[in-house]
mmCIF file with all atom_site columns, C-alpha atoms in Angstrom:
data_model
loop_
_atom_site.group_PDB
_atom_site.id
_atom_site.type_symbol
_atom_site.label_atom_id
_atom_site.label_alt_id
_atom_site.label_comp_id
_atom_site.label_asym_id
_atom_site.label_entity_id
_atom_site.label_seq_id
_atom_site.pdbx_PDB_ins_code
_atom_site.Cartn_x
_atom_site.Cartn_y
_atom_site.Cartn_z
_atom_site.occupancy
_atom_site.B_iso_or_equiv
_atom_site.pdbx_formal_charge
_atom_site.auth_seq_id
_atom_site.auth_comp_id
_atom_site.auth_asym_id
_atom_site.auth_atom_id
_atom_site.pdbx_PDB_model_num
ATOM 1   C CA . MET C 1 1   ? 24.864  -0.742  -10.457 1.00 0.00 ? 1   MET C CA 1
ATOM 2   C CA . LYS C 1 2   ? 25.285  1.924   -7.197  1.00 0.00 ? 2   LYS C CA 1
ATOM 3   C CA . LYS C 1 3   ? 26.314  1.386   -4.066  1.00 0.00 ? 3   LYS C CA 1
ATOM 4   C CA . TYR C 1 4   ? 24.822  4.616   -2.065  1.00 0.00 ? 4   TYR C CA 1
ATOM 5   C CA . ARG C 1 5   ? 27.117  5.256   0.904   1.00 0.00 ? 5   ARG C CA 1
ATOM 6   C CA . LYS C 1 6   ? 25.063  5.986   4.139   1.00 0.00 ? 6   LYS C CA 1
ATOM 7   C CA . LYS C 1 7   ? 26.308  9.874   4.070   1.00 0.00 ? 7   LYS C CA 1
ATOM 8   C CA . ASP C 1 8   ? 24.775  10.524  0.596   1.00 0.00 ? 8   ASP C CA 1
ATOM 9   C CA . ILE C 1 9   ? 21.103  9.250   1.582   1.00 0.00 ? 9   ILE C CA 1
ATOM 10  C CA . PRO C 1 10  ? 19.307  11.625  3.629   1.00 0.00 ? 10  PRO C CA 1
ATOM 11  C CA . PRO C 1 11  ? 18.654  11.376  6.708   1.00 0.00 ? 11  PRO C CA 1
ATOM 12  C CA . GLU C 1 12  ? 15.090  11.553  6.799   1.00 0.00 ? 12  GLU C CA 1
ATOM 13  C CA . ILE C 1 13  ? 15.040  8.272   4.921   1.00 0.00 ? 13  ILE C CA 1
ATOM 14  C CA . GLN C 1 14  ? 17.301  6.827   7.317   1.00 0.00 ? 14  GLN C CA 1
ATOM 15  C CA . ALA C 1 15  ? 15.490  7.682   10.293  1.00 0.00 ? 15  ALA C CA 1
ATOM 16  C CA . HIS C 1 16  ? 12.387  6.875   8.771   1.00 0.00 ? 16  HIS C CA 1
ATOM 17  C CA . PHE C 1 17  ? 13.433  3.013   7.741   1.00 0.00 ? 17  PHE C CA 1
ATOM 18  C CA . GLY C 1 18  ? 16.347  2.413   9.829   1.00 0.00 ? 18  GLY C CA 1
ATOM 19  C CA . LYS C 1 19  ? 17.222  -1.188  9.123   1.00 0.00 ? 19  LYS C CA 1
ATOM 20  C CA . THR C 1 20  ? 13.778  -2.033  7.329   1.00 0.00 ? 20  THR C CA 1
ATOM 21  C CA . LEU C 1 21  ? 15.559  -0.309  4.372   1.00 0.00 ? 21  LEU C CA 1
ATOM 22  C CA . GLN C 1 22  ? 15.063  -2.913  1.517   1.00 0.00 ? 22  GLN C CA 1
ATOM 23  C CA . ALA C 1 23  ? 16.833  -0.816  -1.404  1.00 0.00 ? 23  ALA C CA 1
ATOM 24  C CA . ILE C 1 24  ? 16.944  2.906   -2.453  1.00 0.00 ? 24  ILE C CA 1
ATOM 25  C CA . THR C 1 25  ? 17.274  5.105   -5.593  1.00 0.00 ? 25  THR C CA 1
ATOM 26  C CA . ARG C 1 26  ? 17.533  8.524   -6.588  1.00 0.00 ? 26  ARG C CA 1
ATOM 27  C CA . THR C 1 27  ? 15.692  9.887   -9.811  1.00 0.00 ? 27  THR C CA 1
ATOM 28  C CA . ALA C 1 28  ? 16.656  11.881  -12.604 1.00 0.00 ? 28  ALA C CA 1
ATOM 29  C CA . ASP C 1 29  ? 15.214  15.300  -10.802 1.00 0.00 ? 29  ASP C CA 1
ATOM 30  C CA . GLY C 1 30  ? 17.041  14.792  -7.308  1.00 0.00 ? 30  GLY C CA 1
ATOM 31  C CA . HIS C 1 31  ? 14.319  12.765  -5.845  1.00 0.00 ? 31  HIS C CA 1
ATOM 32  C CA . TRP C 1 32  ? 14.941  9.739   -3.598  1.00 0.00 ? 32  TRP C CA 1
ATOM 33  C CA . LEU C 1 33  ? 12.938  6.588   -3.606  1.00 0.00 ? 33  LEU C CA 1
ATOM 34  C CA . ALA C 1 34  ? 13.575  4.194   -0.816  1.00 0.00 ? 34  ALA C CA 1
ATOM 35  C CA . ALA C 1 35  ? 11.507  0.659   -0.215  1.00 0.00 ? 35  ALA C CA 1
ATOM 36  C CA . GLY C 1 36  ? 11.226  -0.451  2.888   1.00 0.00 ? 36  GLY C CA 1
ATOM 37  C CA . PHE C 1 37  ? 9.332   -3.527  4.023   1.00 0.00 ? 37  PHE C CA 1
ATOM 38  C CA . ALA C 1 38  ? 6.382   -1.901  4.970   1.00 0.00 ? 38  ALA C CA 1
ATOM 39  C CA . GLU C 1 39  ? 6.380   1.078   2.682   1.00 0.00 ? 39  GLU C CA 1
ATOM 40  C CA . CYS C 1 40  ? 7.874   3.262   -0.265  1.00 0.00 ? 40  CYS C CA 1
ATOM 41  C CA . GLY C 1 41  ? 9.170   6.900   0.676   1.00 0.00 ? 41  GLY C CA 1
ATOM 42  C CA . VAL C 1 42  ? 9.773   9.430   -1.106  1.00 0.00 ? 42  VAL C CA 1
ATOM 43  C CA . TRP C 1 43  ? 12.054  12.149  -0.040  1.00 0.00 ? 43  TRP C CA 1
ATOM 44  C CA . GLU C 1 44  ? 11.660  15.672  -1.783  1.00 0.00 ? 44  GLU C CA 1
ATOM 45  C CA . PRO C 1 45  ? 14.262  17.622  -2.627  1.00 0.00 ? 45  PRO C CA 1
ATOM 46  C CA . GLU C 1 46  ? 12.979  20.602  -2.215  1.00 0.00 ? 46  GLU C CA 1
ATOM 47  C CA . THR C 1 47  ? 11.801  20.319  0.845   1.00 0.00 ? 47  THR C CA 1
ATOM 48  C CA . GLY C 1 48  ? 13.832  17.375  2.477   1.00 0.00 ? 48  GLY C CA 1
ATOM 49  C CA . GLU C 1 49  ? 10.510  16.005  3.175   1.00 0.00 ? 49  GLU C CA 1
ATOM 50  C CA . LEU C 1 50  ? 9.625   12.428  3.379   1.00 0.00 ? 50  LEU C CA 1
ATOM 51  C CA . HIS C 1 51  ? 6.414   11.015  2.161   1.00 0.00 ? 51  HIS C CA 1
ATOM 52  C CA . ALA C 1 52  ? 5.884   6.892   3.117   1.00 0.00 ? 52  ALA C CA 1
ATOM 53  C CA . TYR C 1 53  ? 3.003   5.399   1.409   1.00 0.00 ? 53  TYR C CA 1
ATOM 54  C CA . PRO C 1 54  ? 2.089   1.684   2.158   1.00 0.00 ? 54  PRO C CA 1
ATOM 55  C CA . TRP C 1 55  ? 2.543   -0.491  -0.426  1.00 0.00 ? 55  TRP C CA 1
ATOM 56  C CA . VAL C 1 56  ? -1.122  -2.013  0.167   1.00 0.00 ? 56  VAL C CA 1
ATOM 57  C CA . ASP C 1 57  ? -2.120  1.523   -1.302  1.00 0.00 ? 57  ASP C CA 1
ATOM 58  C CA . PHE C 1 58  ? -0.823  0.798   -4.838  1.00 0.00 ? 58  PHE C CA 1
ATOM 59  C CA . ALA C 1 59  ? -1.813  -1.373  -7.144  1.00 0.00 ? 59  ALA C CA 1
ATOM 60  C CA . ARG C 1 60  ? 0.753   -1.482  -9.617  1.00 0.00 ? 60  ARG C CA 1
ATOM 61  C CA . GLY C 1 61  ? 4.291   -0.292  -9.842  1.00 0.00 ? 61  GLY C CA 1
ATOM 62  C CA . THR C 1 62  ? 5.765   -0.164  -13.661 1.00 0.00 ? 62  THR C CA 1
ATOM 63  C CA . TYR C 1 63  ? 9.516   0.712   -15.162 1.00 0.00 ? 63  TYR C CA 1
ATOM 64  C CA . ARG C 1 64  ? 9.945   1.209   -18.541 1.00 0.00 ? 64  ARG C CA 1
ATOM 65  C CA . GLY C 1 65  ? 13.278  0.586   -19.402 1.00 0.00 ? 65  GLY C CA 1
ATOM 66  C CA . GLU C 1 66  ? 13.453  2.864   -22.829 1.00 0.00 ? 66  GLU C CA 1
ATOM 67  C CA . SER C 1 67  ? 12.416  5.731   -21.207 1.00 0.00 ? 67  SER C CA 1
ATOM 68  C CA . ALA C 1 68  ? 13.219  5.127   -17.577 1.00 0.00 ? 68  ALA C CA 1
ATOM 69  C CA . GLN C 1 69  ? 9.430   5.823   -16.239 1.00 0.00 ? 69  GLN C CA 1
ATOM 70  C CA . LEU C 1 70  ? 8.853   4.297   -13.069 1.00 0.00 ? 70  LEU C CA 1
ATOM 71  C CA . ARG C 1 71  ? 5.763   4.790   -12.068 1.00 0.00 ? 71  ARG C CA 1
ATOM 72  C CA . LEU C 1 72  ? 3.452   3.766   -8.820  1.00 0.00 ? 72  LEU C CA 1
ATOM 73  C CA . THR C 1 73  ? -0.420  3.625   -9.299  1.00 0.00 ? 73  THR C CA 1
ATOM 74  C CA . PHE C 1 74  ? -2.642  4.368   -6.448  1.00 0.00 ? 74  PHE C CA 1
ATOM 75  C CA . ILE C 1 75  ? -5.527  1.911   -5.786  1.00 0.00 ? 75  ILE C CA 1
ATOM 76  C CA . ASP C 1 76  ? -7.567  4.964   -5.581  1.00 0.00 ? 76  ASP C CA 1
ATOM 77  C CA . GLU C 1 77  ? -7.986  6.092   -9.174  1.00 0.00 ? 77  GLU C CA 1
ATOM 78  C CA . HIS C 1 78  ? -8.582  9.493   -7.602  1.00 0.00 ? 78  HIS C CA 1
ATOM 79  C CA . ARG C 1 79  ? -5.346  9.891   -6.653  1.00 0.00 ? 79  ARG C CA 1
ATOM 80  C CA . GLU C 1 80  ? -2.838  11.170  -9.101  1.00 0.00 ? 80  GLU C CA 1
ATOM 81  C CA . PRO C 1 81  ? -0.068  8.542   -9.867  1.00 0.00 ? 81  PRO C CA 1
ATOM 82  C CA . LEU C 1 82  ? 3.306   8.992   -8.499  1.00 0.00 ? 82  LEU C CA 1
ATOM 83  C CA . SER C 1 83  ? 5.904   9.512   -11.420 1.00 0.00 ? 83  SER C CA 1
ATOM 84  C CA . PHE C 1 84  ? 9.394   9.531   -11.588 1.00 0.00 ? 84  PHE C CA 1
ATOM 85  C CA . THR C 1 85  ? 12.714  9.278   -14.272 1.00 0.00 ? 85  THR C CA 1
ATOM 86  C CA . ALA C 1 86  ? 14.808  7.003   -12.978 1.00 0.00 ? 86  ALA C CA 1
ATOM 87  C CA . VAL C 1 87  ? 18.840  7.279   -13.161 1.00 0.00 ? 87  VAL C CA 1
ATOM 88  C CA . PRO C 1 88  ? 18.847  3.362   -15.376 1.00 0.00 ? 88  PRO C CA 1
ATOM 89  C CA . ASP C 1 89  ? 22.161  2.186   -13.613 1.00 0.00 ? 89  ASP C CA 1
ATOM 90  C CA . GLU C 1 90  ? 20.997  2.777   -10.048 1.00 0.00 ? 90  GLU C CA 1
ATOM 91  C CA . ALA C 1 91  ? 17.365  2.006   -10.371 1.00 0.00 ? 91  ALA C CA 1
ATOM 92  C CA . ALA C 1 92  ? 17.220  -1.909  -10.635 1.00 0.00 ? 92  ALA C CA 1
ATOM 93  C CA . PRO C 1 93  ? 17.420  -2.598  -7.047  1.00 0.00 ? 93  PRO C CA 1
ATOM 94  C CA . PHE C 1 94  ? 14.403  -0.078  -6.571  1.00 0.00 ? 94  PHE C CA 1
ATOM 95  C CA . ILE C 1 95  ? 12.398  -1.345  -9.374  1.00 0.00 ? 95  ILE C CA 1
ATOM 96  C CA . ALA C 1 96  ? 12.534  -5.378  -7.742  1.00 0.00 ? 96  ALA C CA 1
ATOM 97  C CA . ALA C 1 97  ? 12.130  -4.299  -4.336  1.00 0.00 ? 97  ALA C CA 1
ATOM 98  C CA . MET C 1 98  ? 9.195   -1.997  -5.303  1.00 0.00 ? 98  MET C CA 1
ATOM 99  C CA . LEU C 1 99  ? 7.393   -4.831  -7.864  1.00 0.00 ? 99  LEU C CA 1
ATOM 100 C CA . GLU C 1 100 ? 7.738   -7.610  -4.923  1.00 0.00 ? 100 GLU C CA 1
ATOM 101 C CA . ARG C 1 101 ? 6.486   -5.950  -2.116  1.00 0.00 ? 101 ARG C CA 1
ATOM 102 C CA . ILE C 1 102 ? 3.389   -4.871  -4.381  1.00 0.00 ? 102 ILE C CA 1
ATOM 103 C CA . ASP C 1 103 ? 3.009   -8.054  -5.482  1.00 0.00 ? 103 ASP C CA 1
ATOM 104 C CA . ASP C 1 104 ? 3.719   -9.705  -2.309  1.00 0.00 ? 104 ASP C CA 1
ATOM 105 C CA . SER C 1 105 ? 0.422   -7.725  -0.499  1.00 0.00 ? 105 SER C CA 1
ATOM 106 C CA . ILE C 1 106 ? -1.926  -9.162  -3.320  1.00 0.00 ? 106 ILE C CA 1
ATOM 107 C CA . VAL C 1 107 ? -3.393  -12.451 -1.779  1.00 0.00 ? 107 VAL C CA 1
ATOM 108 C CA . TYR C 1 108 ? -5.854  -13.026 -3.870  1.00 0.00 ? 108 TYR C CA 1
ATOM 109 C CA . GLN C 1 109 ? -7.563  -11.251 -6.695  1.00 0.00 ? 109 GLN C CA 1
ATOM 110 C CA . GLU C 1 110 ? -11.128 -11.734 -8.675  1.00 0.00 ? 110 GLU C CA 1
ATOM 111 C CA . PHE C 1 111 ? -13.310 -9.110  -11.634 1.00 0.00 ? 111 PHE C CA 1
ATOM 112 C CA . ALA C 1 112 ? -16.095 -8.405  -11.891 1.00 0.00 ? 112 ALA C CA 1
ATOM 113 C CA . GLU C 1 113 ? -18.059 -6.129  -14.194 1.00 0.00 ? 113 GLU C CA 1
ATOM 114 C CA . LEU C 1 114 ? -19.909 -3.195  -13.275 1.00 0.00 ? 114 LEU C CA 1
ATOM 115 C CA . ALA C 1 115 ? -23.344 -2.301  -14.985 1.00 0.00 ? 115 ALA C CA 1
ATOM 116 C CA . ALA C 1 116 ? -22.160 -0.104  -17.693 1.00 0.00 ? 116 ALA C CA 1
ATOM 117 C CA . GLY C 1 117 ? -19.310 -1.911  -18.468 1.00 0.00 ? 117 GLY C CA 1
ATOM 118 C CA . GLN C 1 118 ? -16.995 -1.373  -16.529 1.00 0.00 ? 118 GLN C CA 1
ATOM 119 C CA . THR C 1 119 ? -14.328 -3.873  -15.234 1.00 0.00 ? 119 THR C CA 1
ATOM 120 C CA . VAL C 1 120 ? -13.376 -3.727  -11.731 1.00 0.00 ? 120 VAL C CA 1
ATOM 121 C CA . SER C 1 121 ? -11.335 -6.040  -9.120  1.00 0.00 ? 121 SER C CA 1
ATOM 122 C CA . ALA C 1 122 ? -11.054 -6.851  -5.902  1.00 0.00 ? 122 ALA C CA 1
ATOM 123 C CA . GLN C 1 123 ? -8.236  -8.008  -3.536  1.00 0.00 ? 123 GLN C CA 1
ATOM 124 C CA . MET C 1 124 ? -7.241  -9.716  -0.577  1.00 0.00 ? 124 MET C CA 1
ATOM 125 C CA . ARG C 1 125 ? -4.160  -7.841  0.926   1.00 0.00 ? 125 ARG C CA 1
ATOM 126 C CA . ARG C 1 126 ? -2.057  -8.455  3.320   1.00 0.00 ? 126 ARG C CA 1
ATOM 127 C CA . LYS C 1 127 ? -0.535  -5.347  5.431   1.00 0.00 ? 127 LYS C CA 1
ATOM 128 C CA . ALA C 1 128 ? 3.094   -5.648  6.775   1.00 0.00 ? 128 ALA C CA 1
ATOM 129 C CA . ASP C 1 129 ? 1.674   -7.191  10.233  1.00 0.00 ? 129 ASP C CA 1
ATOM 130 C CA . GLY C 1 130 ? 0.233   -9.883  8.480   1.00 0.00 ? 130 GLY C CA 1
ATOM 131 C CA . THR C 1 131 ? -2.857  -9.012  8.755   1.00 0.00 ? 131 THR C CA 1
ATOM 132 C CA . LEU C 1 132 ? -5.605  -9.266  5.704   1.00 0.00 ? 132 LEU C CA 1
ATOM 133 C CA . PHE C 1 133 ? -8.247  -7.290  4.342   1.00 0.00 ? 133 PHE C CA 1
ATOM 134 C CA . ALA C 1 134 ? -10.425 -6.901  1.336   1.00 0.00 ? 134 ALA C CA 1
ATOM 135 C CA . GLN C 1 135 ? -9.801  -3.754  -1.270  1.00 0.00 ? 135 GLN C CA 1
ATOM 136 C CA . VAL C 1 136 ? -12.824 -3.065  -3.030  1.00 0.00 ? 136 VAL C CA 1
ATOM 137 C CA . PRO C 1 137 ? -13.735 0.375   -5.546  1.00 0.00 ? 137 PRO C CA 1
ATOM 138 C CA . TRP C 1 138 ? -16.271 1.466   -3.972  1.00 0.00 ? 138 TRP C CA 1
ATOM 139 C CA . GLU C 1 139 ? -16.166 4.319   -5.302  1.00 0.00 ? 139 GLU C CA 1
ATOM 140 C CA . SER C 1 140 ? -16.539 2.731   -8.679  1.00 0.00 ? 140 SER C CA 1
ATOM 141 C CA . ALA C 1 141 ? -20.503 2.400   -7.867  1.00 0.00 ? 141 ALA C CA 1
ATOM 142 C CA . ARG C 1 142 ? -22.636 4.527   -9.764  1.00 0.00 ? 142 ARG C CA 1
ATOM 143 C CA . SER C 1 143 ? -25.895 2.490   -9.104  1.00 0.00 ? 143 SER C CA 1
ATOM 144 C CA . ALA C 1 144 ? -27.954 -0.355  -6.488  1.00 0.00 ? 144 ALA C CA 1
ATOM 145 C CA . GLU C 1 145 ? -26.743 -2.490  -9.109  1.00 0.00 ? 145 GLU C CA 1
ATOM 146 C CA . ASP C 1 146 ? -23.452 -1.668  -9.170  1.00 0.00 ? 146 ASP C CA 1
ATOM 147 C CA . ARG C 1 147 ? -23.120 -2.103  -5.137  1.00 0.00 ? 147 ARG C CA 1
ATOM 148 C CA . ALA C 1 148 ? -24.254 -5.397  -5.017  1.00 0.00 ? 148 ALA C CA 1
ATOM 149 C CA . ILE C 1 149 ? -22.049 -6.071  -7.805  1.00 0.00 ? 149 ILE C CA 1
ATOM 150 C CA . LEU C 1 150 ? -19.467 -5.024  -5.214  1.00 0.00 ? 150 LEU C CA 1
ATOM 151 C CA . ALA C 1 151 ? -21.052 -6.799  -2.147  1.00 0.00 ? 151 ALA C CA 1
ATOM 152 C CA . ALA C 1 152 ? -20.630 -9.973  -3.970  1.00 0.00 ? 152 ALA C CA 1
ATOM 153 C CA . LEU C 1 153 ? -17.625 -9.292  -5.123  1.00 0.00 ? 153 LEU C CA 1
ATOM 154 C CA . GLU C 1 154 ? -16.001 -8.454  -1.698  1.00 0.00 ? 154 GLU C CA 1
ATOM 155 C CA . HIS C 1 155 ? -17.953 -11.547 -0.391  1.00 0.00 ? 155 HIS C CA 1
ATOM 156 C CA . SER C 1 156 ? -16.305 -14.003 -2.835  1.00 0.00 ? 156 SER C CA 1
ATOM 157 C CA . VAL C 1 157 ? -12.800 -12.718 -2.153  1.00 0.00 ? 157 VAL C CA 1
ATOM 158 C CA . LYS C 1 158 ? -12.714 -13.033 1.367   1.00 0.00 ? 158 LYS C CA 1
ATOM 159 C CA . GLU C 1 159 ? -14.824 -16.636 1.112   1.00 0.00 ? 159 GLU C CA 1
ATOM 160 C CA . ALA C 1 160 ? -11.994 -17.316 -1.210  1.00 0.00 ? 160 ALA C CA 1
ATOM 161 C CA . VAL C 1 161 ? -9.423  -17.153 1.065   1.00 0.00 ? 161 VAL C CA 1
ATOM 162 C CA . GLY C 1 162 ? -11.212 -17.895 4.292   1.00 0.00 ? 162 GLY C CA 1
ATOM 163 C CA . VAL C 1 163 ? -11.820 -14.658 5.930   1.00 0.00 ? 163 VAL C CA 1
#
C-alpha cells in the first residue's frame, strides 16, 4: 500500500480536511478521493477543484476488485453515482474508510413496498455532529397511497430509535 507524502496531496484537500483526513487515494484517471470523518472529497485534476459530499448523502459504496471499479451511489436516485477506476494497490485504506463512514451513518433502516410494487427503504441517519434525521425517499411517491406508505415508514423508523 502506498503512503502519500504531504507534498503529493493536492493543497485543496489538505486545506479542507486538515486533521480530519482518514484516508486518501488516487484514481487511474488522476482524481484524488479523500475520506474524512464527515464527508467524502473528490478532487478534479482538470479544474483543481475539490467537491465535498456528506457521507449521509450516499446510500452505498461498492468496490469491485476484479475491475477496480469504485462506485458511490447517492440516496437521491436522480443524482448520477460517482464512479472511478481505482489504483488497486493504493485504494484499500480509502475503500475501508468509505464503507465504514457510510455504514456508520445508518442507524436504523426499514423497507416497504409502494403501491406499484417498488421496494423502498427509509433510514435513520447520523450526521457527523451526532444528530439523527430520517431519510425517506419522498421522490418515489407517485400517488396518495404511496405518500401514506412513506409517512407510515417514516413514523416507524423514527419510533424505532426514539425520535
